[in-house]
Every structure is written in C-alpha cells, then in structure tokens.
Short mmCIF file of C-alpha atoms in Angstrom, two decimals:
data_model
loop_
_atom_site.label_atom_id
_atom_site.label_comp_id
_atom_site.label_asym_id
_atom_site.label_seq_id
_atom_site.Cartn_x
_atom_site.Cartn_y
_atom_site.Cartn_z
CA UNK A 129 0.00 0.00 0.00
CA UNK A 130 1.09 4.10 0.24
CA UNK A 131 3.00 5.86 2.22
CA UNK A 132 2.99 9.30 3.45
CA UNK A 133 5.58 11.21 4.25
CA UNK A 134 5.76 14.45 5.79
CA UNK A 135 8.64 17.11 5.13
CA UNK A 136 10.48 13.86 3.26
CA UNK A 137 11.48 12.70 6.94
CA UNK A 138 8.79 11.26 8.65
CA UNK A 139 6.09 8.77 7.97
CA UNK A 140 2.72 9.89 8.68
CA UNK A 141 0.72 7.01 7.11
CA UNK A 142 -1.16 5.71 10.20
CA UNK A 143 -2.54 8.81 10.82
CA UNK A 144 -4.03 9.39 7.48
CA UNK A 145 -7.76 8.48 6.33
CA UNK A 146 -9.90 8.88 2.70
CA UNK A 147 -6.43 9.15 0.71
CA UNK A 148 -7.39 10.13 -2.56
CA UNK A 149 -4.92 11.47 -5.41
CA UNK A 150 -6.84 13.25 -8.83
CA UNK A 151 -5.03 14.16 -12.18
CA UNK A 152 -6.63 15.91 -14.52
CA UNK A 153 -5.25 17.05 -17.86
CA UNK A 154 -7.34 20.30 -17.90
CA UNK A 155 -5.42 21.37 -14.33
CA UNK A 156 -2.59 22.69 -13.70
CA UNK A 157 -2.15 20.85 -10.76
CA UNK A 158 -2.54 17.16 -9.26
CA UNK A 159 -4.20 17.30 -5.76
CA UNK A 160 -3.79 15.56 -2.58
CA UNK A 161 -6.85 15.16 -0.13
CA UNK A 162 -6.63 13.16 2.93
CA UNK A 163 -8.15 13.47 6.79
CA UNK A 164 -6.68 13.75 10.11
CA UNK A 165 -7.67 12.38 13.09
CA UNK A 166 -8.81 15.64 15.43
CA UNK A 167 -9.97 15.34 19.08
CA UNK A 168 -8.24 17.48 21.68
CA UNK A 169 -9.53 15.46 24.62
CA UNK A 170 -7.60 13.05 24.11
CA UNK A 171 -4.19 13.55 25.30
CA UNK A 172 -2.78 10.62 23.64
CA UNK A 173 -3.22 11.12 20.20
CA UNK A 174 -2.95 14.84 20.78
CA UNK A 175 0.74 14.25 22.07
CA UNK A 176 1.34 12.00 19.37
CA UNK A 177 -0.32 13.61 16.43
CA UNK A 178 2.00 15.29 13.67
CA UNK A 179 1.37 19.04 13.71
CA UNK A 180 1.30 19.62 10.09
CA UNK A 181 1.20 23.05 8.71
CA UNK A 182 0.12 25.26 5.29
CA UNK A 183 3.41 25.19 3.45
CA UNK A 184 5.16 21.73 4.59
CA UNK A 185 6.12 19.59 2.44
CA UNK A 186 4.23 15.47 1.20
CA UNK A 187 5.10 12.71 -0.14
CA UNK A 188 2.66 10.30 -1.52
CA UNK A 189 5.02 6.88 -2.20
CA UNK A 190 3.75 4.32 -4.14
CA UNK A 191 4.47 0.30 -3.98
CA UNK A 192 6.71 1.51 -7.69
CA UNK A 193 6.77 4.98 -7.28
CA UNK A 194 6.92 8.23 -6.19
CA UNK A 195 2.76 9.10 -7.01
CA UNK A 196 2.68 12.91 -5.41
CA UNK A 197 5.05 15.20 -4.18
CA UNK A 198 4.10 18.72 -3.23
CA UNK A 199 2.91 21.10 -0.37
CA UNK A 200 -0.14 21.26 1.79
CA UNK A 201 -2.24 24.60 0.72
CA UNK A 202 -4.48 24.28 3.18
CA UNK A 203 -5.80 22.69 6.73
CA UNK A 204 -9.15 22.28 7.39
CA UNK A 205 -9.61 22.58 11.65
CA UNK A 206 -11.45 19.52 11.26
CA UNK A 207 -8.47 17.40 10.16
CA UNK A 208 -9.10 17.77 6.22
CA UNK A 209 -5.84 18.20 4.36
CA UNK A 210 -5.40 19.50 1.06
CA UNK A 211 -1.40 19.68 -1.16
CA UNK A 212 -0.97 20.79 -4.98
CA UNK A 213 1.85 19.51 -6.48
CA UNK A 214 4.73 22.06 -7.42
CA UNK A 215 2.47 23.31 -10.15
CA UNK A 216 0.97 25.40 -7.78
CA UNK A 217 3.68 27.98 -8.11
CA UNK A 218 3.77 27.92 -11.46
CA UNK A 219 -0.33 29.09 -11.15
CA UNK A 220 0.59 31.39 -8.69
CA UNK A 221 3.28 33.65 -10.02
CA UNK A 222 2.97 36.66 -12.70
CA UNK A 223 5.45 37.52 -14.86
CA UNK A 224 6.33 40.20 -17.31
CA UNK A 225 7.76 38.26 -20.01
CA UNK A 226 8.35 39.68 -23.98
CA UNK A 227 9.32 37.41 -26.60
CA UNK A 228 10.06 36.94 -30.17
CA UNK A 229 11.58 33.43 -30.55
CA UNK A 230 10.92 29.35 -31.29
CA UNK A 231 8.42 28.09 -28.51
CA UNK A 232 11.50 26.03 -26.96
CA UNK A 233 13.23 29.19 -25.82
CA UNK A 234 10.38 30.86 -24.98
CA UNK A 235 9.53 28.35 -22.62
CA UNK A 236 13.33 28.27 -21.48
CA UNK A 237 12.90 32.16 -20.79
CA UNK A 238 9.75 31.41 -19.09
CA UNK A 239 11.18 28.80 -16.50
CA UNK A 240 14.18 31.45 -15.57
CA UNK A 241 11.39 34.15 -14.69
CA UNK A 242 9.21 31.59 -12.79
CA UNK A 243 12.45 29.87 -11.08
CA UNK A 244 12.26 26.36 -12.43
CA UNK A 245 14.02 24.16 -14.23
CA UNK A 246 13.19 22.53 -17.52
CA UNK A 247 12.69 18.12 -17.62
CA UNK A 248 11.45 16.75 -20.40
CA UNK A 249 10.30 19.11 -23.27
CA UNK A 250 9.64 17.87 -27.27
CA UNK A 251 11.05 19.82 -29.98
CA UNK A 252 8.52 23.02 -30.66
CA UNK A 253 9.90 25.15 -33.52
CA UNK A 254 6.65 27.61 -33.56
CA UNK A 255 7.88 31.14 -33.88
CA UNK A 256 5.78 33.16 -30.45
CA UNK A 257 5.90 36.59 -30.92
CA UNK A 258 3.91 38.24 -27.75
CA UNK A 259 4.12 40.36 -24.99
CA UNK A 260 2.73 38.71 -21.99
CA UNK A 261 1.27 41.42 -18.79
CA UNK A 262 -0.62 40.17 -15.53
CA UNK A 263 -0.69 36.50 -16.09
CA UNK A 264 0.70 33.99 -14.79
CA UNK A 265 3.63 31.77 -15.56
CA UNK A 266 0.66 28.97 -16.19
CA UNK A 267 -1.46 30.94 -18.42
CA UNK A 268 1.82 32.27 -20.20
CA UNK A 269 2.35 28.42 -21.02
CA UNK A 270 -0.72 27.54 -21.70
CA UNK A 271 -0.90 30.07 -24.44
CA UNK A 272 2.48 29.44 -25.73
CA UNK A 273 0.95 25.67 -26.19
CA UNK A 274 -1.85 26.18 -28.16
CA UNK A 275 0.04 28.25 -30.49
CA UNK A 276 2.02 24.96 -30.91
CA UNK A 277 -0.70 22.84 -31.34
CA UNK A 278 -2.50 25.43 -33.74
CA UNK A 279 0.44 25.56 -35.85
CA UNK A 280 2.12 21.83 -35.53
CA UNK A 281 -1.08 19.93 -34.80
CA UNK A 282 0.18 18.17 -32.23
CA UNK A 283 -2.12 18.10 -28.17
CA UNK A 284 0.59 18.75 -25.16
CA UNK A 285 -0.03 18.75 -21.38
CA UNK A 286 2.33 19.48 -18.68
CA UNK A 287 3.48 18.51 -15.29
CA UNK A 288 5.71 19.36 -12.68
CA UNK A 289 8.00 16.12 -12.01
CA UNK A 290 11.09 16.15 -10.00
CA UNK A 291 10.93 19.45 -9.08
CA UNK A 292 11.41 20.18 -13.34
CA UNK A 293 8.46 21.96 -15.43
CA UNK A 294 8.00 18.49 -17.97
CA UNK A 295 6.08 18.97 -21.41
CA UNK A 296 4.31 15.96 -23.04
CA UNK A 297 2.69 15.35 -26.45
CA UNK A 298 -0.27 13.57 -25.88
CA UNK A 299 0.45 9.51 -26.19
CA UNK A 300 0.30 7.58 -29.34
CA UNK A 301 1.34 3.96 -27.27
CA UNK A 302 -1.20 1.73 -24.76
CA UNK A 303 -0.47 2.13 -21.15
CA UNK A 304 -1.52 -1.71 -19.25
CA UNK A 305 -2.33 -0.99 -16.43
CA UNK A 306 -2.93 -4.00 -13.99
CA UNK A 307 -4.14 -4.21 -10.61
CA UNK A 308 -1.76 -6.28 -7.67
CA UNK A 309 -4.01 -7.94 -5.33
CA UNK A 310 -2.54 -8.79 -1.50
CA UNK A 311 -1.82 -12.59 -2.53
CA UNK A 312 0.49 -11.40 -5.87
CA UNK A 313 -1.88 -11.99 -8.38
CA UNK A 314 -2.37 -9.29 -11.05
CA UNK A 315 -5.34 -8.50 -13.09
CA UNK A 316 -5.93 -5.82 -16.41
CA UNK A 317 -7.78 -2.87 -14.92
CA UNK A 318 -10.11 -2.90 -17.69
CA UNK A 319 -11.34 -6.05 -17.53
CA UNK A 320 -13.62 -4.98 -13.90
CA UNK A 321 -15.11 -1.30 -15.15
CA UNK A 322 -17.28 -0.48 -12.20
CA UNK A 323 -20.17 1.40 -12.72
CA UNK A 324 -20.33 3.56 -16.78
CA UNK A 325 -21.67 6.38 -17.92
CA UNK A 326 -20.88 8.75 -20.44
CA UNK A 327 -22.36 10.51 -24.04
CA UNK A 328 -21.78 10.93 -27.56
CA UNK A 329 -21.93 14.46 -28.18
CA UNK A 330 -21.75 16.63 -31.56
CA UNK A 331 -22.03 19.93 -29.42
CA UNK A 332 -18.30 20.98 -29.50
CA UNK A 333 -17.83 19.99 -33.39
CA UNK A 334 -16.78 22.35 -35.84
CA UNK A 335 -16.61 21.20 -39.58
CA UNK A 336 -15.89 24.27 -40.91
CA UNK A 337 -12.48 26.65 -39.91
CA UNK A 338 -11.78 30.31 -41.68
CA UNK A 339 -8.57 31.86 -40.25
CA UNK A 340 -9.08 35.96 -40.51
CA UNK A 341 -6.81 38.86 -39.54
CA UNK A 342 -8.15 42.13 -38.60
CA UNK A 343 -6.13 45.67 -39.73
CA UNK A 344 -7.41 48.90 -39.75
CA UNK A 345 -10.86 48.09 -38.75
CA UNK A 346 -11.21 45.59 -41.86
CA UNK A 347 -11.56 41.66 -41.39
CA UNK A 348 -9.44 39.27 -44.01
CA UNK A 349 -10.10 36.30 -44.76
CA UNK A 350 -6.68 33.81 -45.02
CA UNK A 351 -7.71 30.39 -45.20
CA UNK A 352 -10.43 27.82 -44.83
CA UNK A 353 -10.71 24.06 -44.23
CA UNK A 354 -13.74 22.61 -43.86
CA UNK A 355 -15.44 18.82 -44.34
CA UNK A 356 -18.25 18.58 -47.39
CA UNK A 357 -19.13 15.23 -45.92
CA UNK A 358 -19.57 16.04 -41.87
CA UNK A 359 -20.99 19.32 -42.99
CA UNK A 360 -23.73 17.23 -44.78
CA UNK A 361 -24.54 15.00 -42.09
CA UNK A 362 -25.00 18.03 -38.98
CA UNK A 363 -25.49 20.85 -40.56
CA UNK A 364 -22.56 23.47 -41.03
CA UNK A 365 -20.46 24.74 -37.72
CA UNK A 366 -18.38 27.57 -38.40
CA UNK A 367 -15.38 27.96 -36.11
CA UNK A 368 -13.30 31.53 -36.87
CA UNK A 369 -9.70 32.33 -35.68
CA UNK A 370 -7.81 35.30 -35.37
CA UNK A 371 -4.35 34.95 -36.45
CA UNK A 372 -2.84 38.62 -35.64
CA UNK A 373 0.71 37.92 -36.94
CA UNK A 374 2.32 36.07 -39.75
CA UNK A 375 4.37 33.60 -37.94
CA UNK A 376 2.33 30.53 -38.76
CA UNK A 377 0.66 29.64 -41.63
CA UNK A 378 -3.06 30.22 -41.86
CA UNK A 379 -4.05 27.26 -44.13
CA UNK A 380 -2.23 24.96 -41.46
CA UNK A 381 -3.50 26.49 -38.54
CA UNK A 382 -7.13 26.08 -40.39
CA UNK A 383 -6.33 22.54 -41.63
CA UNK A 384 -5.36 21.16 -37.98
CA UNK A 385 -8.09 22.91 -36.28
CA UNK A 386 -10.39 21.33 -38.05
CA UNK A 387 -8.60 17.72 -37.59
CA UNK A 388 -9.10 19.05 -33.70
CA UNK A 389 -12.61 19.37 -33.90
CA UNK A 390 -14.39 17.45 -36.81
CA UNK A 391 -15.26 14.61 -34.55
CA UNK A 392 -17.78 13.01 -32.68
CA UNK A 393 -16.68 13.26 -29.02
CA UNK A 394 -17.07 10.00 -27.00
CA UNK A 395 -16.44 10.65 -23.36
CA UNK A 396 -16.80 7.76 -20.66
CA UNK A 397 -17.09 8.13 -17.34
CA UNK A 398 -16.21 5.13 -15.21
CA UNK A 399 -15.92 4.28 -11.07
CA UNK A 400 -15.22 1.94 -8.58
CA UNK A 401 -12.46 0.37 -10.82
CA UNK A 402 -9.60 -1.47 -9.30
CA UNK A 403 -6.95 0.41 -8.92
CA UNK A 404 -3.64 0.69 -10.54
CA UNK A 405 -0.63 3.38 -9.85
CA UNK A 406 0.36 3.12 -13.66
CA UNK A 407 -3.03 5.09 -14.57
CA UNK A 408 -2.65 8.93 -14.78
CA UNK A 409 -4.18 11.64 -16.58
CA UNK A 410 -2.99 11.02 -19.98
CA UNK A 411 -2.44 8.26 -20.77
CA UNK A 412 -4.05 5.80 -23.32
CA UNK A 413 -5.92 2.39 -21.98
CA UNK A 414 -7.51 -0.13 -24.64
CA UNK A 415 -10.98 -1.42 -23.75
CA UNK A 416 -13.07 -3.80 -24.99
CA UNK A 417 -16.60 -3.51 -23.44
CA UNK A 418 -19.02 -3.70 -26.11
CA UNK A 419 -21.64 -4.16 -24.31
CA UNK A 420 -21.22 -0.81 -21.89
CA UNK A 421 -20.07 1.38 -25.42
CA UNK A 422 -16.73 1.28 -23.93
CA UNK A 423 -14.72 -0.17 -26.28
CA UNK A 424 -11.16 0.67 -28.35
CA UNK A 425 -8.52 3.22 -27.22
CA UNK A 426 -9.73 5.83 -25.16
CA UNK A 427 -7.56 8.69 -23.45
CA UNK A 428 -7.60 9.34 -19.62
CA UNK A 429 -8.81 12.95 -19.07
CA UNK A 430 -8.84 12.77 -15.23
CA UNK A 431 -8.64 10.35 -13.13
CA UNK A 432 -8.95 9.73 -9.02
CA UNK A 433 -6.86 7.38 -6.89
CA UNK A 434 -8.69 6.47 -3.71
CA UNK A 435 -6.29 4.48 -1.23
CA UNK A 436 -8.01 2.90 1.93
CA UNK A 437 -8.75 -0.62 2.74
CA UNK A 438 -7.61 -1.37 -1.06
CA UNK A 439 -7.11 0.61 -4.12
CA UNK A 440 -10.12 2.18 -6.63
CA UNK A 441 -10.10 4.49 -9.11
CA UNK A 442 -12.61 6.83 -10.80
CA UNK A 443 -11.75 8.05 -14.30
CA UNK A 444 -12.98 10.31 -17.15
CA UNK A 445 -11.85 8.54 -20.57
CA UNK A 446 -12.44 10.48 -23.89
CA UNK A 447 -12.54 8.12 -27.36
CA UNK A 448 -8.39 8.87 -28.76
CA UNK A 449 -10.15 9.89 -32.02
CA UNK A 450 -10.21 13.13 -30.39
CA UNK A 451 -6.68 13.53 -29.76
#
C-alpha cells in the first residue's frame, strides 16, 4: 500500500484516512486530499499527532513509485488536508515576459522568470511573438501551447515532475495498467469497469475553420478548411480564428483545427475500478466492453486514486479519435 511522508522525513501514514490522489489534464495541478484524526480530549493522540502546517512539504510513495510530491495549501480545523503539487507555483506567479523566438526558448525564458528548471520538453519550432502582462507563468504556457498545437497539430499537457516543469505530447502507445491484489496476483484494470456512464456528443464539433486577420478596422479572410461530408450529415459549424501575426501559416492552422474538432466526441465516465498506480491523466488504456459502449482506445482525461482498505479508481476517458 502508500505511504505518506511528511517534510520527506517522517512517515505519517497511520494517521491518514480517505487518501485520494486526482489528475486531470485540464489542471494545472494534481491534488492531494486526505483526513486527520482531530480530538483534543484526548491527550494521547494529541501528544502524538503530527502538527502539520500550510506550506510543509508530502510525499505520496507508491508500492513503484513516487505518485505525489508537493505542499499542503491548506488545513481544514477539522483534520481535512489538502497539497498541490509544485504546479501550484507555477499558477501562482505573474510575470512580465516579452518574446520573439521558437516556442522552446520561450519556454526556457519562461522557466528562468518563474524559477524552475526545464525536464522533459519535445522539440517546438513555432515562432511566439507576444508580450505577456498580468498573467501567470501557467497561463503564459498555456498560451504558448496552443500556439504549438494550432500551428504543428500536435495536443501537449504538462506537469511538474522532480521538481522540473515536464512537457508531453499527448500519447500515441497503450499504457496496461494491472491491478496487484494482496496474494500477488495481477489483473488488467479494464477487464472490472465499475459502474459507466458517459455521451456521444456533436455539441463541441466544428466542420468548418476560416482563419481571418483584422487591420485597420477591416476583417481578411486567409484560409479555410472545412469537411463537405460532416458538414452534410449536422449541418454546417463555423469555427473563426484570429491569427494577428504572420508567424504561422493560416491554411495549417485552419487545416489542424479542423482535424481538432471534426469529430464526434465519446467521453466515458467510469468508477469503482480497481486500482492501478500506472493510470494517470494522460495516458491511453484499450478497452473492450461492447456491451457498456466502452470499447477501443480511449484517453484518460482525469482520473482519481482512492487508497483505503484497497485501491479504486474513478476516471474520465475520452474516445483517442479526439486527440
């Protein structure tokens, strides 16, 4: 089972209830929630109970890895305990920041504003040209990644790892993920689903794209992309971006952002699975539940990690069509 470990000295474990670990590829951050026994009448455990603060450090160690490591953000009088991983400072600091380069050294000039060092981080050669003001070294990134995937066609996420800022393109390879009961034996996660739900929605779709630029008060049109056959089907859905410089090229930029959104999105939601500490927010899983609609490779949008008597997870999986 985990382990808990408080300011990466002491183990805290048997004084920690409801731990439960969620990853979600639309936050910034992955957060810790767990409980503390509270009861000042009782001299015993009061003596004996860690006094953790706001601002110390925790370790959430895994049976093959390090799973969490961050700070608390806040303590709940009542015992409830919430960390961010080191994200958090990365949502939590402004930064003036001007820059007229490849997204790689942006990024590099980013991480010396914000203080961190760079991991992991694919080759990005989209020109940014942008003066960032009042946000923060999160939304700065955020930005600088869509321009990426506007331009390349290509979905990235990020994470804090190791105390490095690490960037990701979104997976093209199967995670298998398996589930180790007490007694050794080991089972596919997605054979035992839990409970399903989910929808097949056409509500985000856009099968038409016109890239404009606005100058002196007049709109211009610079490409289009759109699908004859999908337009047919739903109806047309116009989606128009603003491209304000000429540093990628607008027929691209309309071309992959209609490969973005031309689809169908299939979105699963799925609980009380056994758990498994290879599952995180994206990743890629292969199912094969016909008869819940849960079936081929889907992409892990969030999932949650509850740790107690055993391990379960709760997960939001989105069809890998979309990616």
């Amino acid at each position: 089972m985990v382990r808990m470990v408080w300011n990466r000295t002491t183990d805290i474990t048997d004084f920690c209830g409801s731990i439960s670990l969620s990853d979600n590829l639309d936050s910034v951050t992955m957060e810790l929630k767990w409980n503390m026994p509270v009861n000042p009448q009782d001299r015993y455990l009061f003596n004996s109970l860690p006094k953790l603060d706001v601002g110390d450090k925790i370790d959430l160690i895994g049976e093959t890895k390090t799973l969490f490591s961050g700070i608390i953000v806040e303590r709940g009088i009542a015992g409830e305990m919430t960390a961010y991983d080191y994200g958090f400072y990365l949502k939590n600091n402004d930064v003036i920041l001007q820059v007229k380069t490849d997204a790689n050294t942006a990024i590099s000039k980013l991480c010396e504003k914000a203080g961190i060092p760079l991991g992991v981080v694919p080759k990005m050669p989209t020109q940014i040209k942008k003066i960032y003001a009042e946000e923060s070294c999160a939304e700065i990134l955020e930005d600088i990644l869509e321009q990426v995937t506007a331009e390349q066609g290509k979905n990235y996420f990020w994470r804090v790892k190791g105390g490095k800022l690490n960037i990701y393109e979104y997976p093209t390879k199967i995670t298998y993920a398996y589930h180790k009961f007490e007694t050794g034996n080991r089972l596919d996660i997605t054979y035992a689903l839990g409970s399903v739900g989910g929808s097949d929605s056409i509500t985000e779709l856009r099968n038409a794209v016109q890239v404009v630029s606005e100058d002196n008060e007049t709109i211009k049109i610079l490409a289009t992309a759109e699908d004859a056959a999908s337009i047919a089907k739903f109806g047309r859905m116009l989606d128009v971006v603003k491209q304000s410089g000429d540093e990628q090229n607008p027929q691209t930029v309309a071309e992959n952002k209609l490969r973005e959104n031309n689809t169908v999105k299939k979105t699963r939601n799925v609980s009380n699975m056994l758990g498994s500490e290879a599952v995180e927010a994206g990743v890629l899983l292969l199912f094969s539940s016909d008869q819940f609609e849960v079936s081929g490779v889907y992409l892990v949008k969030n999932v949650t990690h509850t740790f107690g008597a055993g391990h379960t997870m709760s997960m939001d999986i989105m069809k890998a069509e979309v990616v």
